[in-house]
C-alpha atoms as a PDB file:
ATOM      1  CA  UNK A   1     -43.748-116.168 -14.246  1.00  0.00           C
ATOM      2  CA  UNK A   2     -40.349-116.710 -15.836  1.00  0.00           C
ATOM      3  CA  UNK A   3     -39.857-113.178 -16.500  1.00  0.00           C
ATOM      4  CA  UNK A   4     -41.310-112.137 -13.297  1.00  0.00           C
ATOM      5  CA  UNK A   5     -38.328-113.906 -11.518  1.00  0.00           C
ATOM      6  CA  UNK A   6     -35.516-112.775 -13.654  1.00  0.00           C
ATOM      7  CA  UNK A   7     -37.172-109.270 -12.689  1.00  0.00           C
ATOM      8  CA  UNK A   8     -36.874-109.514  -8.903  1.00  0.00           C
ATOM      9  CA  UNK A   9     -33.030-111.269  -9.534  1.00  0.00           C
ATOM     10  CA  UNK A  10     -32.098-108.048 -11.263  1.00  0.00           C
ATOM     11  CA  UNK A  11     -33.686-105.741  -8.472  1.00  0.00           C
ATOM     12  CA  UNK A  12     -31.405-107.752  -5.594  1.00  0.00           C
ATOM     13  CA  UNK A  13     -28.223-107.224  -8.079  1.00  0.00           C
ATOM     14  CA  UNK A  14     -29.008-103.822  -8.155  1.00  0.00           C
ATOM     15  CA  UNK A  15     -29.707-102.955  -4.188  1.00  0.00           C
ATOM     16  CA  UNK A  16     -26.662-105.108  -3.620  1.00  0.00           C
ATOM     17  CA  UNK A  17     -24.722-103.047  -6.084  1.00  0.00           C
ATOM     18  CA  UNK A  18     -25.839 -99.882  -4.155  1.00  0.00           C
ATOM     19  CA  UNK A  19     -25.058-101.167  -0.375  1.00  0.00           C
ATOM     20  CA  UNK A  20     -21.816-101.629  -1.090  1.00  0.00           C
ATOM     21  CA  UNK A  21     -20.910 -98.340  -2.885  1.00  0.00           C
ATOM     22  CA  UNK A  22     -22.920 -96.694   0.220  1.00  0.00           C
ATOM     23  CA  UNK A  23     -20.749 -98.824   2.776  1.00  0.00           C
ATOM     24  CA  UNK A  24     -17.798 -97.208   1.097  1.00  0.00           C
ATOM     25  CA  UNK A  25     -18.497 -93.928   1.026  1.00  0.00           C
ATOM     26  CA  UNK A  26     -19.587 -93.495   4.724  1.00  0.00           C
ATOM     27  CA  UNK A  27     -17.282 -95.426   6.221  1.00  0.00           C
ATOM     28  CA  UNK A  28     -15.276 -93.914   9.178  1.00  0.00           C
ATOM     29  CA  UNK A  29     -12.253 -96.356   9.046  1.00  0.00           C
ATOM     30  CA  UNK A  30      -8.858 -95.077   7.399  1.00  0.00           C
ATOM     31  CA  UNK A  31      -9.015 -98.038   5.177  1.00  0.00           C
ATOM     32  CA  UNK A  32     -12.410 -97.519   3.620  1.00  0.00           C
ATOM     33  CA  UNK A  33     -11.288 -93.440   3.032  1.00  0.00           C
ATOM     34  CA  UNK A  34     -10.202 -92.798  -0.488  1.00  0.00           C
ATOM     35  CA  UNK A  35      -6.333 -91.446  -1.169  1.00  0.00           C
ATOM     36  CA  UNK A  36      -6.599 -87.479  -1.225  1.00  0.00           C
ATOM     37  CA  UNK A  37      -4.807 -85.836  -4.080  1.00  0.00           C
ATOM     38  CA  UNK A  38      -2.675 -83.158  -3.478  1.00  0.00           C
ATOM     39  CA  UNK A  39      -4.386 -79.573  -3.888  1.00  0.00           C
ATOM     40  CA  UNK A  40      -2.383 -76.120  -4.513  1.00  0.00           C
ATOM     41  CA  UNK A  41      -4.604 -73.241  -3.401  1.00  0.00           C
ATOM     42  CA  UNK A  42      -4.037 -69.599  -5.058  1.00  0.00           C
ATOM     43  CA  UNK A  43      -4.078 -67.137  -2.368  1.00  0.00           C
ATOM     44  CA  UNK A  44      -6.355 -64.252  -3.429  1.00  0.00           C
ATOM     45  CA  UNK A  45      -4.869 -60.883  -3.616  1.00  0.00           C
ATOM     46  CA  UNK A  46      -6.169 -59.941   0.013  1.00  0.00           C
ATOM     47  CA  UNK A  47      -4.684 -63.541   1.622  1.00  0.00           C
ATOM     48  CA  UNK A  48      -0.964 -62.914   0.218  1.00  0.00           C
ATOM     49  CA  UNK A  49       1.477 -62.317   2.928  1.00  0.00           C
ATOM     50  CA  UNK A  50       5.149 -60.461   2.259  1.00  0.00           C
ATOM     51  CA  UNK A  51       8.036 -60.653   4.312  1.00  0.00           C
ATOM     52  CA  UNK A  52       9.359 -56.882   3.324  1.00  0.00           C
ATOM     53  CA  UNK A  53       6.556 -54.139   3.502  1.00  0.00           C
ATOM     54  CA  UNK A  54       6.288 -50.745   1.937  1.00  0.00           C
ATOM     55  CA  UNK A  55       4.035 -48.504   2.842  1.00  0.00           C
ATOM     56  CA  UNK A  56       2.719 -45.791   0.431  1.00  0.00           C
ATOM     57  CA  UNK A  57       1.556 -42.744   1.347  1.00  0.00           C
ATOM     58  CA  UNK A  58      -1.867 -41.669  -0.571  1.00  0.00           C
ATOM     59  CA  UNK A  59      -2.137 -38.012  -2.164  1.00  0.00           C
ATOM     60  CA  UNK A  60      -4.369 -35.374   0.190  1.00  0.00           C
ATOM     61  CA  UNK A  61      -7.757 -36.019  -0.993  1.00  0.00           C
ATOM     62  CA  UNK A  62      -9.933 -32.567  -1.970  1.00  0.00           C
ATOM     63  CA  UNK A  63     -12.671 -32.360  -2.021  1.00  0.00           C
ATOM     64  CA  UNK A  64     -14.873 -30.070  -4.119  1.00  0.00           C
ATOM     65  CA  UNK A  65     -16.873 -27.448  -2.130  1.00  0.00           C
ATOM     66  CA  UNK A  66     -17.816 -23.767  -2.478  1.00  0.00           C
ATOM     67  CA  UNK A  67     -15.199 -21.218  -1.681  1.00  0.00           C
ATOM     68  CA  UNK A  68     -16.172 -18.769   0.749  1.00  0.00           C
ATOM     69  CA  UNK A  69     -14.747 -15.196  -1.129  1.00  0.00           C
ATOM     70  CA  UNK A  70     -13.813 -13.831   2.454  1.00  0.00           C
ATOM     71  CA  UNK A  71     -11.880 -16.979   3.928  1.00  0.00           C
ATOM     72  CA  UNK A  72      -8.172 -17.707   2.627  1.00  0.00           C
ATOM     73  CA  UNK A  73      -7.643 -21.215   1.379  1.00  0.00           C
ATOM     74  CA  UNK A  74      -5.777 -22.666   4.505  1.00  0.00           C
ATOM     75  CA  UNK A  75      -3.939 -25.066   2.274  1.00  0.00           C
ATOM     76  CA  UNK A  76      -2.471 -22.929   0.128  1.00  0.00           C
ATOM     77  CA  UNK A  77       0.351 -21.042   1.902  1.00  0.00           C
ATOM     78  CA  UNK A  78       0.014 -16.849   2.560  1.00  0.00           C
ATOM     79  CA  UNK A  79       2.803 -14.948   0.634  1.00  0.00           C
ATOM     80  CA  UNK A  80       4.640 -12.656   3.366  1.00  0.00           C
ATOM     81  CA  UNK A  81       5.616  -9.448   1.783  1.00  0.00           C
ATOM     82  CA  UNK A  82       7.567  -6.464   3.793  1.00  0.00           C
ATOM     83  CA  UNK A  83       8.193  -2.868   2.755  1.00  0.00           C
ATOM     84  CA  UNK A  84      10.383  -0.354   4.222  1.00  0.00           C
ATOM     85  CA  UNK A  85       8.638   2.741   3.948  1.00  0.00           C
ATOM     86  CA  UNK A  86      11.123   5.303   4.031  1.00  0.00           C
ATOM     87  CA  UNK A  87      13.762   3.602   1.196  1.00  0.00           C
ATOM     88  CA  UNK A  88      10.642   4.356  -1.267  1.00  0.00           C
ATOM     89  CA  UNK A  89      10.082   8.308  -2.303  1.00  0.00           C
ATOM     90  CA  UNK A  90       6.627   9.528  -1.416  1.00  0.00           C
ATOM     91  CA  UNK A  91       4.447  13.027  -1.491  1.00  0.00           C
ATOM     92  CA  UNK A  92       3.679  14.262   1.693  1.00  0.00           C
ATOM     93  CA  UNK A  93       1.800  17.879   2.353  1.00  0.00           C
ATOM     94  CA  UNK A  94       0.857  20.265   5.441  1.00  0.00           C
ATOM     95  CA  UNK A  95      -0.839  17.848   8.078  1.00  0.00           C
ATOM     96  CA  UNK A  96       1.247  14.791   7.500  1.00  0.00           C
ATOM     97  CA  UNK A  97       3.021  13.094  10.408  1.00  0.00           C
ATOM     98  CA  UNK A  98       5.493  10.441  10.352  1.00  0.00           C
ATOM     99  CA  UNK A  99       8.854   9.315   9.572  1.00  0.00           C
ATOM    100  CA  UNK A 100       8.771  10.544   6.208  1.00  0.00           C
ATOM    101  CA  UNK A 101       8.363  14.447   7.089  1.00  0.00           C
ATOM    102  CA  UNK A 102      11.211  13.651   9.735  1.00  0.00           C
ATOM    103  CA  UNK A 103      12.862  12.061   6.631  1.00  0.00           C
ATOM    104  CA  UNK A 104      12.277  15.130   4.799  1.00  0.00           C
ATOM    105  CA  UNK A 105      12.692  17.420   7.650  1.00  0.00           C
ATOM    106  CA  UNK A 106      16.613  15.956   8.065  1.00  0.00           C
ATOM    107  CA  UNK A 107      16.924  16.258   4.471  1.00  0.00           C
ATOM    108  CA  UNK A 108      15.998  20.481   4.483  1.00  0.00           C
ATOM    109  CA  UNK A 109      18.210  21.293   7.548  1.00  0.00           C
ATOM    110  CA  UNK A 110      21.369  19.637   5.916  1.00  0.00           C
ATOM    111  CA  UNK A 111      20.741  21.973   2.893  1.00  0.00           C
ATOM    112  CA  UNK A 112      19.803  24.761   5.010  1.00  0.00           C
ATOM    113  CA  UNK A 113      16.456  25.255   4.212  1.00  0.00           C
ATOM    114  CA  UNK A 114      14.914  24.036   7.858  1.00  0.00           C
ATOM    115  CA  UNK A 115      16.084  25.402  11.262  1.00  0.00           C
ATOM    116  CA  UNK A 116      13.188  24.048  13.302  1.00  0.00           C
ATOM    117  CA  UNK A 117      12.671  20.859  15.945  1.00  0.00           C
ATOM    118  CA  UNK A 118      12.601  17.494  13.926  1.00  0.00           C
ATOM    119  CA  UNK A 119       9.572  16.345  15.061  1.00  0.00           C
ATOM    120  CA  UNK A 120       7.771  14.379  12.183  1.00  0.00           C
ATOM    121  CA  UNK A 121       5.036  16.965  12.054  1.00  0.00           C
ATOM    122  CA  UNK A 122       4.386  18.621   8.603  1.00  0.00           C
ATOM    123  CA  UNK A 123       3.527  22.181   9.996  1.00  0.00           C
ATOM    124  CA  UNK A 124       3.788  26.173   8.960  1.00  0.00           C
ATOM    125  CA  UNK A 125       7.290  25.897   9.385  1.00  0.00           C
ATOM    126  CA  UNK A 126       7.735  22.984   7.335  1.00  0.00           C
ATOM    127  CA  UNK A 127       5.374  24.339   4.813  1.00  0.00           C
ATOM    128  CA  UNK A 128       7.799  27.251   4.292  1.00  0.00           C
ATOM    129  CA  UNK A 129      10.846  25.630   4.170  1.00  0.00           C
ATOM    130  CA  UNK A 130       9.129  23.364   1.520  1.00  0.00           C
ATOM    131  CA  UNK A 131       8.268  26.222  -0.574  1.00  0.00           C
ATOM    132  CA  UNK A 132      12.118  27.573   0.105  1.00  0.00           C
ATOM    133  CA  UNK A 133      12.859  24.420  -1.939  1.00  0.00           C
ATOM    134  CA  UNK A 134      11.004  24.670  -4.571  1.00  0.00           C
ATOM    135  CA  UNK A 135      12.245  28.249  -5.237  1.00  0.00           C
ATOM    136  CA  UNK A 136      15.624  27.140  -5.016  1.00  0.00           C
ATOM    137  CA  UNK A 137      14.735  24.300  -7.202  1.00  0.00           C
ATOM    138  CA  UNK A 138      12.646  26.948  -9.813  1.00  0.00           C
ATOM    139  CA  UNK A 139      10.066  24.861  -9.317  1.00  0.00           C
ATOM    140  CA  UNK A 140       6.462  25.589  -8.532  1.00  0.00           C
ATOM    141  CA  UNK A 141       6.015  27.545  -5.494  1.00  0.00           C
ATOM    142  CA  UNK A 142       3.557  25.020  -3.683  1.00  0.00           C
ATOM    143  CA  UNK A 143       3.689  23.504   0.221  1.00  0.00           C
ATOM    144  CA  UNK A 144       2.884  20.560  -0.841  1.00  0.00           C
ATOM    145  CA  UNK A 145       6.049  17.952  -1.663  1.00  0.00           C
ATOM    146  CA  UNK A 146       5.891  15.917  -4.421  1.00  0.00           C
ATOM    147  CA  UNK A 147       7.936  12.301  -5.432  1.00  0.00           C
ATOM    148  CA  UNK A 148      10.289  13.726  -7.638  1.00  0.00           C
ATOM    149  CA  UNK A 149      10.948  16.352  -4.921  1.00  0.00           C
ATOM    150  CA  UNK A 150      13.343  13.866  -3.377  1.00  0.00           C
ATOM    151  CA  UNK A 151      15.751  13.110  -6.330  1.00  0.00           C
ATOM    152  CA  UNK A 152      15.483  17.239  -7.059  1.00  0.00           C
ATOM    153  CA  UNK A 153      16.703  18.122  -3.364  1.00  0.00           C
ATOM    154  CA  UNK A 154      19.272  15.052  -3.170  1.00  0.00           C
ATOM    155  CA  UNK A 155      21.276  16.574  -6.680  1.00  0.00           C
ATOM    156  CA  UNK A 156      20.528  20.319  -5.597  1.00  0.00           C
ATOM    157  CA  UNK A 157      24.461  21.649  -5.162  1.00  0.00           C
ATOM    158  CA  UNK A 158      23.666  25.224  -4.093  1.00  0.00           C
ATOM    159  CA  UNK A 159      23.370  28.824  -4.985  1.00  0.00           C
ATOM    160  CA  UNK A 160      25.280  30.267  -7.894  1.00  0.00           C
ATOM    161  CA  UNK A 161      26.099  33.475  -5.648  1.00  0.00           C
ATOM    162  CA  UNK A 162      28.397  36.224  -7.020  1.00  0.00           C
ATOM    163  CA  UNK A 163      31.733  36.199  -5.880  1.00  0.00           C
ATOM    164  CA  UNK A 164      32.356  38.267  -2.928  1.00  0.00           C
ATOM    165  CA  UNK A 165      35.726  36.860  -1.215  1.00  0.00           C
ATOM    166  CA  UNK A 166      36.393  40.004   0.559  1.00  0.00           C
ATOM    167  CA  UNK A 167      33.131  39.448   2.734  1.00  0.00           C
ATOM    168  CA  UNK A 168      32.539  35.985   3.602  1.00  0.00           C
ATOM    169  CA  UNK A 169      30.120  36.607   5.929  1.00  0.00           C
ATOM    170  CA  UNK A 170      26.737  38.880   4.625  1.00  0.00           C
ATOM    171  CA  UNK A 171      23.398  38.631   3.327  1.00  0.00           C
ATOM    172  CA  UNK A 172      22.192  37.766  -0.144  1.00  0.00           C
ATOM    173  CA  UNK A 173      19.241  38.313  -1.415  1.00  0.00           C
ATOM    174  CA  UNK A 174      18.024  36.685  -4.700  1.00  0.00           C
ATOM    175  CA  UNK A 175      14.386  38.871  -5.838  1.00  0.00           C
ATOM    176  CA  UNK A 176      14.123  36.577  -8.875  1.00  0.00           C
ATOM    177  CA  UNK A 177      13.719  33.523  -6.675  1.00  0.00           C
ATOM    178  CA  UNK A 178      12.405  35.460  -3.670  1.00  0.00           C
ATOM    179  CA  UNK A 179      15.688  33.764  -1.490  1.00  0.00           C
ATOM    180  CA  UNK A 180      18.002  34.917   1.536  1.00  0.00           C
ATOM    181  CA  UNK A 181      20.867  33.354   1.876  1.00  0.00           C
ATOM    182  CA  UNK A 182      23.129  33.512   5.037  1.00  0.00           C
ATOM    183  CA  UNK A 183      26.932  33.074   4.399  1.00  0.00           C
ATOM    184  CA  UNK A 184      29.160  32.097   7.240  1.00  0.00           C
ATOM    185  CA  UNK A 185      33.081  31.688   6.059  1.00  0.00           C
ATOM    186  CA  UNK A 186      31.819  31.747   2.402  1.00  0.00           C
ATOM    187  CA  UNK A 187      29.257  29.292   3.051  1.00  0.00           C
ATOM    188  CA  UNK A 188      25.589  29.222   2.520  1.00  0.00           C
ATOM    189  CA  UNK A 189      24.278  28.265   6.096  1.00  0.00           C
ATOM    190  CA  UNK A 190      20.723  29.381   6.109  1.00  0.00           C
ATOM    191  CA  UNK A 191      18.753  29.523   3.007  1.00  0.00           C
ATOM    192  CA  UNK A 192      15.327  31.439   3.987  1.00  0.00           C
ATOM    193  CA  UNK A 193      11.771  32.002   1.900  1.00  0.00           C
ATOM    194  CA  UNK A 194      11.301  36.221   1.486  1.00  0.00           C
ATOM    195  CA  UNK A 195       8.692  38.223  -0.500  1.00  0.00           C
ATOM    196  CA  UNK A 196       9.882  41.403  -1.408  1.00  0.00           C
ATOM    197  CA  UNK A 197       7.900  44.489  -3.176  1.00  0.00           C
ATOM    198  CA  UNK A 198       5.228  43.568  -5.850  1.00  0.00           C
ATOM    199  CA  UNK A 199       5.953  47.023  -7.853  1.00  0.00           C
ATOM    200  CA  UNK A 200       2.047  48.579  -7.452  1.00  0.00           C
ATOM    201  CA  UNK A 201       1.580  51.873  -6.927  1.00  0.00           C
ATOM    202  CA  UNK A 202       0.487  52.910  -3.185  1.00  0.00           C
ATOM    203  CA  UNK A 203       0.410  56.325  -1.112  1.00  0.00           C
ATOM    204  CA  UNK A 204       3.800  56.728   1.082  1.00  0.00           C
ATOM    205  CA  UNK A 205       3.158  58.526   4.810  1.00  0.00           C
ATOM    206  CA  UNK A 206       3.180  62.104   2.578  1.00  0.00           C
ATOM    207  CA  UNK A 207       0.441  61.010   0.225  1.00  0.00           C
ATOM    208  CA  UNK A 208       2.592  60.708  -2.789  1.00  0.00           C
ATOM    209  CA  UNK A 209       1.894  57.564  -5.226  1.00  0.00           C
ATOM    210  CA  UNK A 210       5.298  55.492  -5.003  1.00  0.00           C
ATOM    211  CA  UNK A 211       6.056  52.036  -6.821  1.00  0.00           C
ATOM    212  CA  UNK A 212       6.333  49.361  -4.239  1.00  0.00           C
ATOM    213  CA  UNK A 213       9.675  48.221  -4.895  1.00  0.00           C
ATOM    214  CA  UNK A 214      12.514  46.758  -3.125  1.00  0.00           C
ATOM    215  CA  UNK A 215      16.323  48.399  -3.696  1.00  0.00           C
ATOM    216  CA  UNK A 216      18.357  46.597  -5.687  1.00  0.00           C
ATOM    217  CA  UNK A 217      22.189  47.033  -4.577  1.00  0.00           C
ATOM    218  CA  UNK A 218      25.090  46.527  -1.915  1.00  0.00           C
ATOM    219  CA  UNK A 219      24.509  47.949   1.208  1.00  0.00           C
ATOM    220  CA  UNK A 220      24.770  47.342   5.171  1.00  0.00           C
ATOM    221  CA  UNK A 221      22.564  47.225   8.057  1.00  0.00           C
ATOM    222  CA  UNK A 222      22.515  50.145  10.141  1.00  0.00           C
ATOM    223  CA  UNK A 223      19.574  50.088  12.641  1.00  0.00           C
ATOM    224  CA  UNK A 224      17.832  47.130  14.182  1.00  0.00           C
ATOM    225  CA  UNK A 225      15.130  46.929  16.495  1.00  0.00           C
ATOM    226  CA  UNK A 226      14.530  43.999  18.756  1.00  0.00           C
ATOM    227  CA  UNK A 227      10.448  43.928  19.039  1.00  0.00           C
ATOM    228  CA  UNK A 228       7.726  45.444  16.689  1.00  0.00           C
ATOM    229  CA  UNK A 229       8.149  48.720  14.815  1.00  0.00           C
ATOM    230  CA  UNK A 230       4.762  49.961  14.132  1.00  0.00           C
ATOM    231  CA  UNK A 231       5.108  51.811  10.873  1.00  0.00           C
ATOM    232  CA  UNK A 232       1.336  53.716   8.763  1.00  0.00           C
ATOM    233  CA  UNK A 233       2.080  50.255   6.502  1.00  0.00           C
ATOM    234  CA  UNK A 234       1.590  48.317   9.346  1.00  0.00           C
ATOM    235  CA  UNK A 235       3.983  46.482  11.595  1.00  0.00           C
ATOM    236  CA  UNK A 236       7.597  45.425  10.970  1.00  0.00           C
ATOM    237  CA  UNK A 237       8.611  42.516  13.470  1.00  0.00           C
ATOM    238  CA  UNK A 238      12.411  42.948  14.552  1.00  0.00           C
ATOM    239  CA  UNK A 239      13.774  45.143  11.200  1.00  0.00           C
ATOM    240  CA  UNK A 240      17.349  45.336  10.014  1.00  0.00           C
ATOM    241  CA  UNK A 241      17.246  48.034   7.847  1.00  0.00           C
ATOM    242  CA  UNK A 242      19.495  48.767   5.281  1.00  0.00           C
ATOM    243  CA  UNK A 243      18.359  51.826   2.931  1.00  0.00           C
ATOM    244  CA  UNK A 244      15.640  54.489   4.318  1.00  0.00           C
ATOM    245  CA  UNK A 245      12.944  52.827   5.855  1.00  0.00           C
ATOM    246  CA  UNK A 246      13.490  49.599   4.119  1.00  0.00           C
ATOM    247  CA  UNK A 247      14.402  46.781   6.241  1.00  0.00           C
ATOM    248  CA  UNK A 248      14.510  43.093   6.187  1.00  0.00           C
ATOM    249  CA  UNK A 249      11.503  41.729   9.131  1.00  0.00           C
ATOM    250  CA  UNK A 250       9.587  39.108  10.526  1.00  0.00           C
ATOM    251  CA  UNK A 251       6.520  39.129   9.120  1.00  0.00           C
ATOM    252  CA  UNK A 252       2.526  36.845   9.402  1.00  0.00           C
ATOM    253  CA  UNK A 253       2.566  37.010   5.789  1.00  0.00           C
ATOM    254  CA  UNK A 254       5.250  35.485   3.558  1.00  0.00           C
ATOM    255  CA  UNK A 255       3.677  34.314   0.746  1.00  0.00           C
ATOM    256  CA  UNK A 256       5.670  32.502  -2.528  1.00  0.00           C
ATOM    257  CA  UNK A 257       5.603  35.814  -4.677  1.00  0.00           C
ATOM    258  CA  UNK A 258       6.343  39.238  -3.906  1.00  0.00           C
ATOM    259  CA  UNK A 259       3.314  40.823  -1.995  1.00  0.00           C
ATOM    260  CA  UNK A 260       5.425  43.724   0.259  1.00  0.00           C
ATOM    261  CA  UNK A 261       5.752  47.473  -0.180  1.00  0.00           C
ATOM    262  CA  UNK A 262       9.435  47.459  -0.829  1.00  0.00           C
ATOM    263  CA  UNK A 263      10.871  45.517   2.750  1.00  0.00           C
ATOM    264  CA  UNK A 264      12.137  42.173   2.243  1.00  0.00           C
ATOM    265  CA  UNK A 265       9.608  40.092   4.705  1.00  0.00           C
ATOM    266  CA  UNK A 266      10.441  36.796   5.883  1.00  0.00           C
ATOM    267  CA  UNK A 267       8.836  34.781   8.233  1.00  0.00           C
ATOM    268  CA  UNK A 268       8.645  35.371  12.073  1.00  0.00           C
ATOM    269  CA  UNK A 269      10.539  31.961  13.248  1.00  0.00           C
ATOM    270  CA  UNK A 270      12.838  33.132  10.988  1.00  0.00           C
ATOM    271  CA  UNK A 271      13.362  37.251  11.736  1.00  0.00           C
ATOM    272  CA  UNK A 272      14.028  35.575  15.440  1.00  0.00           C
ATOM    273  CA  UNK A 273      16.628  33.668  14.030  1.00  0.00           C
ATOM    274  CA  UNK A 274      18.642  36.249  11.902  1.00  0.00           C
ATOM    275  CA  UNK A 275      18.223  38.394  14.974  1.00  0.00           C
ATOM    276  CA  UNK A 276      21.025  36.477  16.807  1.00  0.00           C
ATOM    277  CA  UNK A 277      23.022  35.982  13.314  1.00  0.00           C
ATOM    278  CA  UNK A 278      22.967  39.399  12.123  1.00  0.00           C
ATOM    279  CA  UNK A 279      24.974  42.590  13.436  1.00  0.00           C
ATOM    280  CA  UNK A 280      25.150  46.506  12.771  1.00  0.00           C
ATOM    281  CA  UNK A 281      27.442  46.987   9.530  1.00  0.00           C
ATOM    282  CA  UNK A 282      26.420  43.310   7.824  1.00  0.00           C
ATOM    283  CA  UNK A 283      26.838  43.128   4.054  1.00  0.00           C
ATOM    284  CA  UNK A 284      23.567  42.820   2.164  1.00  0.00           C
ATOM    285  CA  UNK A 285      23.380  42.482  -1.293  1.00  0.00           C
ATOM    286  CA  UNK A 286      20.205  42.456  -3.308  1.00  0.00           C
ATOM    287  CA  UNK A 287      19.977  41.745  -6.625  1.00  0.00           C
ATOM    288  CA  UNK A 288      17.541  39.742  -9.627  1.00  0.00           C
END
């Protein structure tokens, strides 16, 4: 029984023991609450607070997708290029319109070669004065202008004429470069595409075989007529002639080589032209 007591003594310690550490835990009153110890706490990264802010703007984000071959990036800015067409040599041939025939219409007249409206319109007349050029130039005889063309005409100085002070104003005619040239005052004013006699043999109005060739040699116009002369070698359009029957007139056909019976043929813009140029007793001089 002994230890059975002692037993039950220790128990009532024991709950004892407990009520009282329960009574001061859960006890509202200030006096029962333990002291609180001072706590610090860390701010996390997110929680931290600055007085002086800077904010940082982030890079453009990309992001990766297919390029469509036939849409421009829009990010990426366009390169604006500009050309001036005209400051930039270029070919041009029969057909062409634009600033760069009037370009190279301007460019003929003030050497002579082009008496015509500047109109931008590479036509016959255009064509011929073109292949005038290239004679001059003893180049090939084509209508068609080429690149280099431009430098050529821009250093071209002139004809090497012979010296004829005593008659500033006449008629030369160059058969080596198939060329008229029209001196006013000493100067070369017009400068005009011809095709003179090609040297075959044909029948003359008595049936004889004669050379088709053109007189070489100083002489002066004596007739002129101011329409067509119908001749059996066809028709001459508004002659100056000079020796015999062999005149200078307007002609359909003017090719770059000499294609005539002996006359000196030039074009028909052009035989209208020298018809208000030329006069009874003008110097001509042909010559190779």
């Amino acid at each position: 029984m002994g230890g059975t007591a002692q037993r039950i003594r220790w128990a009532g310690a024991w709950l004892l023991a407990v009520g009282l550490i329960a009574a001061a835990c859960g006890s509202g009153s200030p006096a029962a609450q333990v002291p609180s110890i001072p706590t610090t706490t860390i701010p996390t990264p997110a929680t931290v607070r600055s007085t002086t802010t800077t904010t940082m703007s982030a890079p453009p984000t990309t992001t990766a997708t297919m390029a469509d071959p036939t849409m421009p990036d829009p990010t990426v800015p366009r390169r604006v290029t500009t050309t001036t067409t005209l400051d930039v040599p270029e070919p041009l041939e029969p057909g062409d319109r634009g600033p760069g025939v009037v370009r190279l219409q301007e460019a003929m007249a003030a050497a002579g070669f082009f008496r015509d409206e500047i109109d931008g319109s590479f036509g016959p007349r255009t064509a011929a004065a073109v292949i005038a050029v290239h004679k001059a130039l003893d180049l090939e005889r084509t209508a068609a202008w080429a690149t280099g063309d431009w430098a050529a005409l821009s250093e071209y100085e002139g004809p090497v004429l012979p010296d004829r002070t005593d008659e500033p104003n006449r008629v030369e005619v160059d058969l080596t470069r198939q060329l008229l040239y029209r001196l006013e005052d000493g100067a070369v004013v017009d400068i005009i595409p011809v095709s003179s006699g090609n040297g075959a043999l044909y029948e003359n109005a008595t049936g004889a075989l004669v050379r088709a060739r053109t007189p070489r040699g100083d002489y002066s116009f004596y007739k002129h007529y101011t329409g067509w002369r119908i001749s059996y070698l066809g028709g001459l359009y508004r002659p100056w002639y000079f020796s015999g029957g062999y005149a200078i007139h307007g002609s359909a056909s003017v090719p770059a080589y000499p294609a005539s019976h002996g006359c000196v043929r030039v074009p028909n813009w052009e035989a209208d032209h020298l018809a208000s140029e030329l006069w009874i007793g003008s110097p001509v001089h042909l010559w190779d």
